[in-house]
Structures are given as C-alpha cells and as structure tokens.
Amino acid sequence: MNSSALRKVPGLLVACIALALGCVTSCAKKEAHPTGTILVAMADNSFSPAVARIPVGGSILFHNAGRNDHNAVAADKSWSTESTFGNLRMPPESATEIVFKTQGVYPYYCTYHGTPDAKYGMVGVVVVGDVTYTPQTGGRGTLAPVEHSSGKTLHVPKEYPTIQNAVDAANPGDLVLVDPGVYVEAVFITVPSITVRGVDRNSVILDGKFLLGTGMMVVADGVVIENMTARYYTLNGFYWTGVRGFRGSYLTAYDNGDYGIYAFGATDGVFEHSYASGSPDSSFYVGQCDPCRVVLDDVTGEYSGLGYSGTNSSGSMYVINSRFAHNRSGIGTTTFDIELYPPGHDTVIVGNTITDSGTKSEAAGFYATETLVGNGIVLAGTRADRVERNYIENSRNHGIVILPLLDRHYWPSMNHVIKGNTIVNSGRADLAEGGLGSIGSCFEDNSHLSSLPWGLQLLNRCGGWRLPLGADLSSDLAFFGSIAQIRAGRFTLSDYRTRPIPGPQPNMPGGAAAAVVPAVHAFQDHHFAIESIKTPGPGGKRSARLPPSLFSTILPVTVFQVWYVIYLYLLPILLSAAWIILSILSLSKDTAAGRKVGWSAVLLAIPLLGGAFYLTTRREPEGRAARLAVVIAGALIWLVAVIGAVWLGGGPLGPKALS
C-alpha cells in the first residue's frame, strides 16, 4: 500500500481506509453502482496508473496524492474533475469520481502539468469497454510482439544519449544495452518484446531526483527489464501496466514514493532475483488480474509498508522462495472495490521467510499500510489462498492473520489453506482468524505457540471436521484501533526519501552477453515445482520444520491471552447464560401465555441481546434495579475489556506503538 497520501493498496488498503476515515467518500461525487472502479492517484507530476481500463459504466476515482494542486481534463473536453469542485483545482487529499457510460478511448491531462493534446507531461488514458488501444510508437503504427531476439543491440549512451531515445528507436526483439551511469529520466516503453538491460546492476542507475514519477513504465507486451537500479522516483521504480507477458530480473528499486517493482492489470509475467525497499506502499505489487499467471520467485522486499502486496490478484498467482524483512507488514493479499475483479482469490504463498514485521521504525509507510502493521502474512477479504511452508518470525501482532474487509461491499475472508508454516515469536498470536464470515479455512501442521481464537488449528484441521471459530475480535479491534490512532493524529509518516540505502546486489549471470529472450511466454517458461519447496529456517537457511505442539494450539500461553479468553470470549457467554436464566425466572411468574411464548422466542433467537432487552424493558418494579445492574455492569465490564484488549495486546494504540 503508498506514501504521504492515499493510494492503491493493498496490495494494503486505500479504499478501505478512505471509506473508514471518510477521506475519499466525503468529497467524492457519487454515481449509483458503477460496474467497476479504479483508483488513479495524482502524484507530482504523474497519474498512476497512467493507462486505466474499465468496463462501460465503470468509474475512475481520482485522488490527489501529491503535494501540489492537480486536476484531470479530457483532451476532447468531454469531462473533467471540475464537475465536483466547481473549478479545475483539486487540492492535495481531495478526490472525485467520474463515471464513463460510453465505450471509447479518453486521453486526458492535468492543466497545470500536461499539454492540452494529452501527449506530454502529466497525462493519462482511460480505456472504456472492449476496444483496442495501442500506445503511440513514434508514428510507426501498431507493432506486434515477437518470441525471439532480433540479434540487434542499441547501445546507451554510445549510440543513443538516453534510454528513452534508444527504446523509441528499437524494434520488437531488440536489446537496449545501457552502460554504467546515472540516468535522470522517466522512460516510457511502447515497443513490444524489447529487452532493456544494464551492463552492471549496481552502476546502471535511473534516478528520479524525487521529482520524476516512474523510472520505467511499460505499456507494451513482452518487455524485459533486467540488471539495473531505479531510485528516488515519486511513484514507482519499475512498472508494467495493461500488458500480457513481462519479466523483471535482477532489478533493484529503492526509496521510491509508491511501489518499488509493480504490475497492474498485467498478466503472464515474472519478477525474479530482484530487490526492492523503502516504498511507502509496497516493495512488490501485483494488482487487478484474473487469472494473473504471475510468479514472484527469489525476490527480497525490505523497509516498506508491505514487502509484497496483491489486490484483486487471482488465479495462478505465486509468491515463492522470497524474503521480506523489516516491513510494516510482510505479505498482504487483499480485496478492494477500487480495482476490477474482486474478490482476490487463489494466491499461493510458499517457501518464504518473513521477519521483523512492524517491529522497527526504519520502514517507509503511510496511514493506509499502517492499518495492517505488524502482521507477517495477512489475508484480508480474499478467498482460497494457499499459505504453506513459510518461516515467519518476530511479527509485532500476528504471524498469519485472516480478516474480512469492508469497502463498498463487505468481503469476508474464506476457505484458505494454512499448512506447514513455522511461526515464531509473534506479539499477539502466531495464528489468528477474525471477523464475521471468515469461515471455511483450515490449519494443519503449523509449528506455533499461540492462536486467536485458541484451539484454531486443533478444531479446524484440513481434510477433517471443523468447528467454525472465525469471529475473533482482537484482530479487528487492532485494525480499528489503528484507524483511531490515525484520526487522533498519533501516526507519523515515515519519509521514503530517507530509508536505508541497500548494499550491492548480485549481477545477472552472463551480464551483457546473456541470451535475449522476449517475455512473450515468461510465466510459461519459468519452471518451478511448488511441492518440492521446503520450509526455510532462521536467517533464510533451509532447515527441517519444527515439530508442532498440540498443547500450544489449545492453551492460552500469555497473560494477555488468558485475560482475553476470560473476558472477551467467556464473559459474553456467561452474560448470555445469566441474562437468559434471569429472564426465564421472571417469565415463569408471568400469567399471560402469549407473553411467555413471545419472549421465549426472542430469548432463543437472540440469546445475548434478547436477554438484555427483556431485563431492561420489563416494567415490574420488583427487582428492576437488580436487573438493570446485571445488564449494565456486565456490558460495561465487557466494553472495558475490549478497550483494554487493544491497549494491552500490543496493538497500534498500545504503549509500544506510542513510545
């Protein structure tokens, strides 16, 4: 999820936070039930995503996530953000929603930072409906992807002074080879099947100077970027959008203002052997694809809001053999209504090492990612994800947590498989499942010491009988507690521009002489065997999985958990029983058979609230004070326990977070 303002999650989390805080919905123009919505962030000075594809009747939610005034105006003047604000000025943090009812291609621009023909500067395109859109390739018409190298190499800066000059001159299958140097440019790639390669990963550097938007943006199919670094961009380091076939290999992206390495609306791709850090939203992000057919293999994400974020990314979506450390949260899969194809489903997360989530302040972040801070792996509003054989250590809140999400719709988190993970030293619980509707998930062979609710694994085995326990409140309370913290002004943004600078990263084998393989079939050609992946050990070393403890799955093992089990689980049950018993005793003295039947039905249908309602509304003066005391005192004790759970449980409002 992003930096000093709202952006897409996710993925962790713009729309949910925007709605919860009233930040976006309070100022957004309302259209009834758009058929699909995409959030477009207005940064300084770029739109992200620059190319947005929506169905007819869909909408774009424009949000000014920059420090300057921006707007969006169609090149043909058919629409603009003026309709919401009465003028073209959209100040920082403002938002508006535009619904597109007619199929077509709509170029647009910011009147402050782009040209009226929507070709240069801060410009974007909305593609509505099933229409063909091909970005301009220097007047050469539509170029088709190719599967094989052309054998031609374009040298930068020997033959072409900039990378942009070289990619504009390239043809499908060509190699753009970049010599060491610092290149202050934002490259826009519209030619399919080219390979852009650095001679040396650590000394071929794209530098945005905290002024330019994205290091490399790719809108053409089959493009490969490899063996180079992107840093100091206000949005993203490397970015593929709306493409089929992509590959990013041996890339480094650090201290960029939104995402490090990013794919949106892109399918059939691979991110491998790459490093990203210091992004407020996430180091790696894949969003809005179904089926995705995307794999992240041997990547490292550090010091970001999320190590990996996936929003509405579904179907053949893999995160494997990777490392995520010192992030606000490690891995997050989420569902939101501000991207197409909800709900997210069928992400496979296997063989990863996730450590120190939310435990230190070095990670970049902003208030959307802060809502899920401290979780190793979080599955929020998604379905049928597979989380197996991961090593998760030192998560401030939960090792693995399953949660619902509320956006424009309520998205329960259901039917996940959590199996064979090793989870160590989580602040609140190693395993957790919360929220109404979070049912159908199974837990098996996980080595852990604590769970919320307790007995989660014992009572929800895979392949056996299960007792639904998906209504734990502590995780939800932590989520809403973090929102309260944000609204109270107690959350301080971590500036992505000052995050730790990574050391040298490994170069691509073969370097400049390596074979050129366009990414037309990148996912298909990337061979991996999920079942052969083993659980990593501490420090990323491969080791045998620790044996699970039966007793640790059913017994509360910390003072907080004992207190939580007594007050937040057992107290409502005891109160319900006590209120029903008192109500039945009172009803036994009633001479009206109709009232007995009616109130008995209420007590059985609504066991907790029914008893409370009966006892507080009963008119007989005899014992009325005692009845009210039992109901009000019990409710107040439980409410105090709920508040204390957020405070004492290590949540975002707890002493650790505020110290």
XYZ file of C-alpha atoms in Angstrom:
659
model
C 0.000 0.000 0.000
C 1.547 4.083 -0.636
C 3.327 7.240 0.879
C 2.294 10.621 2.301
C -1.216 10.325 0.905
C -3.824 7.805 -0.123
C -3.004 5.472 -2.971
C -3.964 1.984 -4.047
C -3.243 -0.676 -1.826
C -3.051 -3.414 -0.629
C -1.989 -4.512 -2.297
C -2.829 -2.906 1.575
C -5.564 -0.680 1.556
C -6.551 2.640 0.208
C -10.252 2.203 -0.340
C -10.964 0.570 2.990
C -9.080 3.264 4.857
C -10.519 6.011 2.724
C -14.017 4.811 3.465
C -13.302 4.234 7.141
C -11.879 7.696 7.601
C -14.420 9.408 5.372
C -11.427 10.779 3.476
C -12.484 9.914 -0.014
C -16.169 9.241 0.200
C -16.935 12.537 1.870
C -15.655 14.505 -1.095
C -16.234 12.099 -3.962
C -19.009 12.532 -6.468
C -21.487 9.696 -6.080
C -22.707 7.671 -9.015
C -25.056 4.775 -8.402
C -23.390 1.395 -8.552
C -20.620 1.736 -11.146
C -19.827 -1.562 -12.843
C -16.166 -1.314 -11.833
C -13.894 1.293 -10.269
C -10.168 2.021 -10.498
C -8.314 4.455 -8.272
C -5.982 6.789 -10.156
C -3.532 8.619 -7.930
C -2.406 12.112 -8.933
C 1.190 12.387 -7.827
C 3.732 15.145 -8.507
C 3.536 15.068 -11.523
C 2.126 11.815 -12.893
C -1.069 9.778 -12.980
C -0.849 6.235 -11.615
C -1.885 4.091 -13.363
C -1.409 6.181 -16.487
C -3.490 3.752 -18.545
C -6.721 2.621 -16.846
C -9.083 0.098 -18.442
C -12.654 -0.088 -17.132
C -15.937 -1.581 -18.359
C -18.717 0.561 -19.797
C -20.436 2.159 -16.826
C -17.279 1.907 -14.771
C -15.639 4.773 -12.939
C -12.291 6.364 -12.161
C -11.733 7.623 -8.631
C -9.181 10.428 -8.973
C -7.308 11.172 -5.768
C -4.718 13.927 -5.411
C -1.936 12.121 -3.584
C 0.644 14.808 -4.259
C 1.724 17.995 -2.548
C 0.560 20.280 -5.375
C -2.798 21.108 -6.956
C -3.777 18.800 -9.826
C -6.798 18.007 -11.980
C -7.915 15.786 -14.849
C -9.403 17.157 -18.082
C -10.297 15.143 -21.192
C -8.378 16.129 -24.321
C -11.717 16.444 -26.152
C -13.163 18.407 -23.190
C -15.958 15.826 -22.753
C -15.339 15.508 -18.993
C -13.231 16.920 -16.203
C -12.906 16.999 -12.439
C -14.465 20.473 -12.478
C -17.916 18.919 -12.106
C -17.204 18.119 -8.452
C -15.319 21.172 -7.224
C -16.807 23.923 -9.381
C -13.343 24.735 -10.637
C -10.387 22.798 -12.004
C -8.345 22.978 -8.842
C -8.065 19.730 -6.844
C -6.057 20.436 -3.700
C -3.972 17.737 -2.006
C -6.005 14.924 -0.389
C -9.130 15.742 -2.421
C -10.882 13.161 -4.579
C -13.645 12.854 -7.144
C -15.236 10.030 -9.089
C -16.061 10.129 -12.817
C -18.373 7.511 -14.369
C -17.836 6.604 -18.041
C -21.035 5.437 -19.761
C -19.779 5.341 -23.353
C -17.227 2.975 -24.863
C -14.071 4.590 -26.185
C -10.539 5.811 -25.529
C -10.282 9.014 -23.490
C -6.865 10.722 -23.257
C -6.688 13.330 -20.508
C -4.202 15.691 -18.884
C -3.561 17.909 -15.899
C -3.929 21.536 -16.960
C -1.124 22.530 -14.579
C 1.435 19.941 -15.653
C 0.457 18.487 -19.041
C -0.191 19.558 -22.627
C -3.767 20.026 -23.975
C -3.258 17.296 -26.587
C -2.614 14.853 -23.692
C 0.690 13.724 -25.191
C 3.328 15.182 -22.886
C 3.815 15.839 -19.190
C 1.188 14.742 -16.690
C -1.130 12.799 -18.971
C -3.169 9.590 -18.889
C -5.673 7.473 -20.791
C -8.976 5.878 -19.798
C -9.947 2.924 -21.989
C -13.668 2.150 -21.639
C -15.145 -1.121 -22.795
C -13.839 -3.755 -25.164
C -11.892 -1.523 -27.520
C -8.380 -1.845 -28.873
C -5.884 0.636 -27.517
C -2.250 0.673 -28.590
C 0.042 3.425 -27.275
C 1.814 5.531 -29.878
C 5.177 4.160 -31.024
C 6.679 7.186 -32.689
C 4.268 7.185 -35.612
C 5.269 3.654 -36.693
C 1.795 2.213 -36.206
C 0.990 -0.961 -34.290
C 3.980 -3.230 -33.636
C 3.385 -6.900 -32.850
C 5.248 -8.844 -30.137
C 7.832 -11.388 -31.243
C 9.087 -14.507 -29.474
C 12.745 -14.395 -30.468
C 15.647 -11.973 -30.385
C 16.303 -9.889 -33.488
C 20.042 -10.008 -32.789
C 20.267 -6.211 -32.856
C 21.721 -4.197 -29.940
C 21.207 -0.467 -29.335
C 23.899 0.998 -27.057
C 23.295 3.747 -24.484
C 24.911 6.274 -24.360
C 27.387 5.275 -27.090
C 24.776 5.367 -29.884
C 21.794 6.965 -28.126
C 22.272 9.619 -25.445
C 19.275 8.498 -23.328
C 17.477 5.270 -22.616
C 14.264 6.845 -23.938
C 15.941 7.621 -27.263
C 17.030 4.005 -27.586
C 13.683 2.371 -26.706
C 11.891 4.708 -29.128
C 14.256 3.623 -31.902
C 14.090 -0.092 -31.066
C 12.063 -2.736 -32.877
C 10.496 -5.861 -31.355
C 13.190 -8.348 -30.394
C 15.952 -5.743 -29.996
C 18.243 -5.351 -26.983
C 18.786 -1.914 -25.459
C 22.096 -2.213 -23.608
C 22.831 0.516 -21.059
C 26.362 1.318 -19.895
C 27.134 2.379 -16.291
C 25.956 5.854 -15.360
C 23.216 7.802 -13.611
C 20.275 8.450 -15.960
C 17.897 11.165 -14.821
C 14.856 10.288 -16.903
C 11.430 8.649 -16.757
C 11.323 6.050 -19.514
C 8.030 5.184 -21.261
C 8.146 1.934 -23.238
C 5.590 1.387 -26.010
C 7.558 -1.051 -28.221
C 6.732 -4.729 -27.535
C 9.219 -7.543 -26.982
C 12.294 -5.397 -26.364
C 14.835 -6.092 -23.633
C 16.309 -3.210 -21.638
C 19.435 -4.423 -19.848
C 22.070 -2.757 -17.731
C 25.712 -3.734 -18.121
C 26.042 -3.658 -14.318
C 23.087 -3.835 -11.912
C 24.642 -1.592 -9.278
C 26.092 1.098 -11.519
C 23.344 1.487 -14.144
C 21.053 3.766 -12.153
C 17.821 5.523 -13.097
C 17.464 8.475 -10.734
C 14.208 10.404 -10.331
C 15.749 13.042 -8.027
C 12.427 12.936 -6.107
C 10.944 14.912 -8.994
C 10.113 12.383 -11.731
C 7.188 9.965 -11.464
C 8.242 6.458 -12.555
C 11.630 5.120 -13.558
C 10.361 2.811 -16.320
C 6.712 2.445 -17.306
C 5.888 -0.352 -19.741
C 2.611 -0.430 -21.709
C 3.691 -2.935 -24.379
C 3.593 -6.734 -24.312
C 6.593 -8.975 -23.831
C 9.043 -6.384 -22.462
C 12.000 -7.422 -20.288
C 13.873 -5.106 -17.918
C 16.945 -6.510 -16.190
C 20.181 -5.810 -14.333
C 19.733 -2.169 -13.279
C 18.577 0.094 -10.455
C 15.801 2.695 -10.081
C 15.731 5.092 -7.142
C 14.218 8.352 -5.877
C 11.034 8.445 -8.009
C 7.848 9.947 -6.611
C 5.838 6.921 -7.731
C 7.410 3.657 -8.879
C 10.769 2.206 -9.791
C 9.740 -0.302 -12.498
C 6.128 -0.572 -13.653
C 4.230 -2.750 -16.149
C 0.555 -1.911 -16.776
C -2.095 -3.373 -19.064
C 0.293 -5.827 -20.724
C 0.465 -9.529 -21.429
C 3.908 -11.026 -20.939
C 6.537 -9.268 -18.812
C 9.691 -10.017 -16.878
C 11.778 -8.092 -14.355
C 15.054 -9.813 -13.446
C 17.986 -8.738 -11.280
C 16.407 -5.362 -10.586
C 16.972 -3.049 -7.629
C 14.431 -0.385 -6.666
C 14.765 1.669 -3.511
C 13.339 4.793 -1.904
C 10.541 5.288 -4.428
C 7.365 7.058 -3.333
C 4.725 4.424 -4.066
C 5.896 0.974 -5.196
C 9.292 -0.462 -5.984
C 8.525 -3.092 -8.652
C 4.921 -3.036 -9.797
C 2.491 -4.779 -12.164
C -1.089 -3.574 -12.591
C -3.621 -5.122 -14.934
C -0.731 -7.182 -16.295
C -0.678 -10.956 -16.838
C 1.716 -13.769 -17.738
C 4.780 -12.354 -16.008
C 7.717 -12.968 -13.724
C 9.577 -10.947 -11.103
C 12.766 -12.789 -10.116
C 16.138 -12.289 -8.393
C 15.197 -8.691 -7.547
C 15.401 -6.395 -4.542
C 13.114 -3.515 -3.540
C 12.981 -1.409 -0.393
C 11.853 1.856 1.140
C 8.465 2.272 -0.609
C 5.541 3.572 1.478
C 3.077 1.207 -0.175
C 4.977 -1.971 -1.012
C 8.265 -3.223 -2.346
C 6.491 -5.516 -4.829
C 2.907 -5.232 -6.016
C 0.629 -7.172 -8.360
C -2.933 -5.941 -8.784
C -6.101 -6.359 -10.835
C -5.574 -9.593 -12.748
C -7.678 -12.747 -13.008
C -6.169 -15.094 -13.903
C -2.819 -13.442 -13.278
C -0.346 -16.184 -14.220
C 2.369 -14.270 -12.373
C 5.177 -15.555 -10.174
C 7.497 -13.751 -7.753
C 10.485 -16.030 -7.241
C 13.619 -15.236 -5.230
C 12.828 -11.594 -4.531
C 13.604 -9.538 -1.431
C 11.419 -6.733 -0.082
C 12.521 -4.609 2.870
C 11.781 -1.386 4.787
C 8.432 -0.778 3.033
C 4.807 -0.547 4.049
C 4.414 -4.093 2.742
C 7.026 -6.435 1.383
C 4.517 -7.802 -1.118
C 1.008 -6.514 -1.722
C -1.563 -8.076 -4.011
C -5.009 -6.548 -4.556
C -7.614 -8.436 -6.604
C -4.764 -10.548 -7.970
C -6.128 -14.006 -8.568
C -5.503 -17.294 -10.256
C -2.027 -18.781 -10.799
C -0.561 -16.053 -8.581
C 2.591 -17.238 -6.789
C 4.914 -15.719 -4.181
C 7.672 -18.264 -3.555
C 11.241 -18.654 -2.282
C 11.466 -14.992 -1.259
C 12.423 -12.855 1.739
C 10.542 -9.986 3.342
C 12.127 -8.250 6.326
C 11.738 -5.043 8.349
C 8.482 -4.031 6.613
C 5.435 -2.608 8.353
C 3.792 -5.895 7.262
C 5.353 -8.753 5.332
C 2.890 -10.126 2.768
C -0.688 -8.971 2.174
C -3.378 -10.209 -0.189
C -6.470 -8.011 -0.224
C -9.793 -7.325 -1.943
C -10.950 -3.813 -2.815
C -13.696 -2.253 -4.889
C -11.296 0.358 -6.289
C -9.787 -2.219 -8.611
C -11.517 -4.597 -11.001
C -12.091 -8.314 -10.461
C -12.943 -8.529 -6.762
C -12.635 -10.640 -4.718
C -8.983 -11.636 -4.774
C -8.505 -15.383 -4.670
C -6.147 -18.315 -5.175
C -2.788 -16.784 -4.315
C -0.096 -19.344 -3.445
C 2.447 -18.210 -0.817
C 5.066 -20.925 -0.264
C 8.641 -21.155 0.997
C 9.139 -17.532 2.034
C 10.974 -16.027 5.000
C 9.102 -13.143 6.670
C 10.768 -11.463 9.639
C 10.505 -8.356 11.831
C 7.139 -7.111 10.569
C 6.220 -3.860 12.290
C 8.928 -4.162 14.930
C 11.147 -1.243 13.904
C 10.717 2.289 12.625
C 13.046 2.121 9.619
C 10.296 1.015 7.234
C 8.597 3.547 4.998
C 4.826 3.739 5.266
C 1.710 5.859 5.295
C -1.569 5.619 7.092
C -3.175 3.026 4.788
C -0.392 0.492 5.287
C -0.323 1.305 8.998
C -3.749 -0.281 9.463
C -2.274 -3.735 8.930
C 1.029 -3.083 10.655
C 2.754 -5.894 12.494
C 1.480 -8.910 10.546
C 3.739 -11.426 8.860
C 1.114 -12.632 6.359
C -2.372 -11.121 6.180
C -5.237 -12.431 4.035
C -7.846 -9.664 4.003
C -11.128 -10.156 2.200
C -9.722 -12.828 -0.121
C -10.645 -16.447 -0.802
C -8.930 -19.799 -1.211
C -5.344 -18.604 -0.743
C -2.724 -21.244 -0.004
C -0.091 -20.397 2.633
C 2.354 -23.234 3.170
C 5.872 -23.892 4.430
C 6.812 -20.305 5.248
C 9.082 -19.225 8.116
C 7.635 -16.230 9.985
C 9.436 -14.626 12.906
C 9.114 -11.514 15.103
C 5.776 -10.144 13.903
C 4.595 -7.364 16.183
C 0.970 -8.529 16.083
C 0.259 -11.775 14.204
C 2.301 -14.283 12.288
C -0.575 -15.202 9.947
C -3.952 -13.467 10.223
C -7.201 -13.861 8.280
C -9.511 -10.829 8.238
C -12.565 -9.522 6.370
C -12.526 -6.135 4.649
C -15.246 -3.526 4.300
C -15.075 -1.365 1.179
C -18.136 -0.557 -0.898
C -19.003 -4.183 -0.213
C -18.221 -6.449 2.724
C -15.645 -9.061 1.750
C -15.251 -11.980 4.163
C -12.010 -13.952 4.037
C -12.795 -17.608 3.363
C -11.565 -21.095 2.519
C -7.818 -20.601 2.932
C -5.316 -23.408 3.500
C -2.701 -22.583 6.170
C -0.359 -25.542 6.383
C 3.145 -26.491 7.478
C 4.312 -22.990 8.426
C 6.817 -22.272 11.190
C 5.775 -19.204 13.183
C 7.940 -17.839 15.981
C 7.647 -15.003 18.498
C 4.526 -13.128 17.396
C 3.416 -10.297 19.662
C -0.305 -11.101 19.816
C -0.714 -14.550 18.261
C 1.063 -16.768 15.771
C -2.201 -17.745 14.051
C -5.362 -15.627 14.045
C -8.722 -15.552 12.318
C -11.195 -12.750 12.879
C -14.328 -11.089 11.682
C -17.806 -12.245 10.767
C -17.878 -14.521 7.738
C -14.243 -15.613 7.996
C -15.069 -19.308 7.741
C -14.006 -22.371 5.822
C -10.245 -22.016 6.326
C -8.147 -24.906 7.594
C -4.943 -25.085 9.650
C -2.637 -28.082 9.772
C 0.938 -28.947 10.810
C 1.807 -25.344 11.655
C 4.526 -25.036 14.291
C 3.292 -22.262 16.586
C 2.761 -21.379 20.232
C -0.430 -19.331 20.239
C -3.597 -18.717 18.301
C -6.630 -16.436 18.445
C -9.123 -17.893 18.952
C -7.344 -20.564 20.961
C -7.681 -24.048 19.527
C -7.796 -22.642 15.998
C -5.633 -25.372 14.488
C -6.923 -28.239 16.631
C -10.536 -27.519 15.711
C -10.022 -26.638 12.036
C -7.883 -29.368 10.522
C -7.545 -29.724 6.775
C -9.397 -32.749 5.459
C -11.279 -33.357 8.704
C -14.148 -31.936 10.700
C -14.010 -28.249 11.585
C -15.539 -26.039 14.216
C -16.027 -22.518 12.792
C -14.152 -20.044 15.001
C -13.835 -17.115 12.626
C -15.279 -14.429 14.856
C -12.254 -13.454 16.931
C -12.405 -9.769 17.760
C -8.855 -8.837 18.744
C -7.550 -8.613 15.175
C -10.496 -6.467 14.142
C -10.020 -4.300 17.205
C -6.382 -3.774 16.307
C -7.439 -2.718 12.817
C -9.970 -0.172 14.065
C -7.612 0.885 16.835
C -5.075 1.847 14.209
C -7.715 3.947 12.443
C -8.432 5.670 15.743
C -4.716 6.295 16.165
C -4.537 7.859 12.714
C -7.580 10.055 13.301
C -6.121 11.184 16.621
C -3.001 12.364 14.810
C -0.740 9.868 16.585
C 0.688 8.334 13.426
C 3.835 9.901 11.994
C 4.650 9.258 8.350
C 7.975 7.615 7.619
C 9.673 9.563 4.834
C 10.565 7.201 1.996
C 13.325 9.565 0.904
C 15.421 8.755 3.957
C 15.161 4.970 4.176
C 18.285 2.789 4.365
C 20.264 2.503 1.117
C 20.835 -1.155 0.178
C 24.247 -2.614 -0.432
C 25.403 -4.013 -3.781
C 23.159 -6.723 -5.249
C 24.175 -9.731 -7.396
C 24.540 -9.136 -11.120
C 22.727 -11.147 -13.743
C 24.691 -14.228 -14.861
C 26.220 -13.593 -18.256
C 25.774 -9.838 -17.976
C 25.779 -8.012 -21.282
C 26.392 -11.254 -23.187
C 23.409 -13.178 -21.748
C 20.818 -14.530 -24.162
C 17.962 -12.199 -25.122
C 14.554 -13.819 -24.544
C 11.461 -11.625 -25.009
C 8.852 -12.106 -22.259
C 6.022 -13.274 -24.502
C 5.822 -16.585 -22.571
C 7.589 -15.518 -19.366
C 5.259 -17.273 -16.933
C 5.042 -20.428 -19.008
C 8.821 -20.598 -19.381
C 9.527 -20.082 -15.672
C 9.816 -23.565 -14.231
C 9.095 -24.163 -10.556
C 7.699 -27.056 -8.513
C 5.580 -25.925 -5.562
C 5.528 -29.292 -3.805
C 9.343 -29.523 -3.723
C 9.781 -26.208 -1.882
C 10.897 -26.687 1.729
C 10.271 -24.516 4.758
C 13.118 -22.014 5.216
C 14.813 -21.740 8.576
C 16.046 -18.723 10.580
C 18.138 -16.340 8.523
C 16.904 -17.867 5.309
C 18.802 -21.137 5.815
C 16.931 -24.245 4.779
C 16.098 -26.497 7.692
C 13.587 -29.071 8.808
C 10.263 -27.757 10.036
C 9.952 -27.555 13.807
C 7.536 -30.105 15.294
C 4.112 -28.661 16.135
C 2.959 -28.632 19.750
C -0.518 -29.996 20.411
C -0.944 -28.237 23.728
C 0.171 -24.874 22.384
C -2.745 -24.911 19.951
C -5.384 -25.135 22.663
C -3.966 -23.444 25.740
C -3.582 -19.692 26.236
C 0.097 -19.145 26.921
C 0.369 -15.456 27.789
C -1.233 -13.287 30.433
C -2.997 -11.301 27.736
C -4.448 -14.431 26.141
C -5.722 -15.751 29.482
C -7.316 -12.381 30.128
C -8.665 -12.254 26.577
C -10.195 -15.758 26.757
C -11.894 -14.961 30.066
C -13.249 -11.530 29.264
C -13.777 -11.341 25.512
C -14.902 -14.911 24.866
C -16.178 -16.372 28.103
C -17.733 -13.232 29.574
C -20.275 -12.745 26.730
C -21.196 -16.440 27.010
C -21.621 -16.188 30.777
C -23.583 -12.950 30.473
C -25.866 -14.511 27.879
C -26.495 -17.513 30.105
C -27.094 -15.340 33.182
C -29.462 -12.983 31.375
C -31.453 -15.866 29.885
C -31.749 -17.596 33.252
C -32.930 -14.384 34.957
C -35.352 -13.746 32.108
C -36.810 -17.260 32.299
C -37.208 -16.984 36.068
C -39.043 -13.715 35.608
C -41.209 -15.149 32.801
C -42.183 -18.104 34.962
C -44.147 -15.705 37.148
C -45.984 -14.182 34.177
C -49.605 -15.314 33.883
C -50.008 -14.338 30.208
C -49.244 -17.356 27.993
C -48.794 -15.173 24.913
C -46.059 -13.098 26.522
C -44.280 -16.246 27.682
C -44.228 -17.690 24.178
C -43.235 -14.412 22.537
C -40.411 -13.578 24.927
C -39.146 -17.171 24.907
C -38.858 -16.967 21.117
C -36.892 -13.700 21.408
C -34.540 -15.193 24.010
C -33.814 -18.217 21.852
C -33.459 -16.294 18.588
C -31.221 -13.542 20.013
C -29.583 -15.161 23.058
C -27.371 -12.272 24.230
C -29.265 -9.153 23.189
C -32.655 -10.773 23.758
C -31.946 -11.323 27.426
C -30.564 -7.817 27.862
C -33.589 -6.309 26.136
C -36.044 -8.261 28.257
C -34.378 -7.420 31.556
C -34.086 -3.691 30.805
C -37.640 -3.271 29.440
C -39.534 -5.382 31.984
C -41.953 -2.993 33.720
C -42.466 -4.775 37.031
C -40.810 -2.639 39.729
C -39.844 -5.718 41.752
C -36.169 -6.354 41.214
C -35.860 -3.729 38.466
C -32.719 -2.122 39.956
C -31.030 -5.502 40.248
C -31.932 -6.400 36.644
C -30.523 -3.134 35.307
C -27.358 -3.543 37.371
C -26.748 -7.036 35.988
C -27.129 -5.889 32.380
C -25.361 -2.528 32.562
C -22.482 -3.681 34.775
C -21.857 -6.759 32.639
C -21.893 -4.742 29.422
C -19.558 -2.110 30.872
C -17.074 -4.725 32.082
C -17.008 -6.292 28.625
C -16.577 -2.878 26.955
C -13.628 -2.076 29.235
C -12.140 -5.458 28.331
C -12.455 -4.697 24.621
C -10.679 -1.359 25.035
C -8.032 -3.000 27.162
C -7.505 -5.710 24.524
C -6.448 -3.081 22.028
C -4.257 -1.300 24.551
C -2.597 -4.192 26.337
C -2.412 -6.593 23.423
C 0.414 -4.825 21.630
C -1.913 -3.239 19.082
C -1.429 0.027 17.219
C -2.781 2.002 20.187
C -0.705 0.146 22.740
C 2.227 1.531 24.732
C 4.785 0.023 22.336
C 3.346 1.838 19.341
C 3.126 5.166 21.116
C 6.533 5.086 22.782
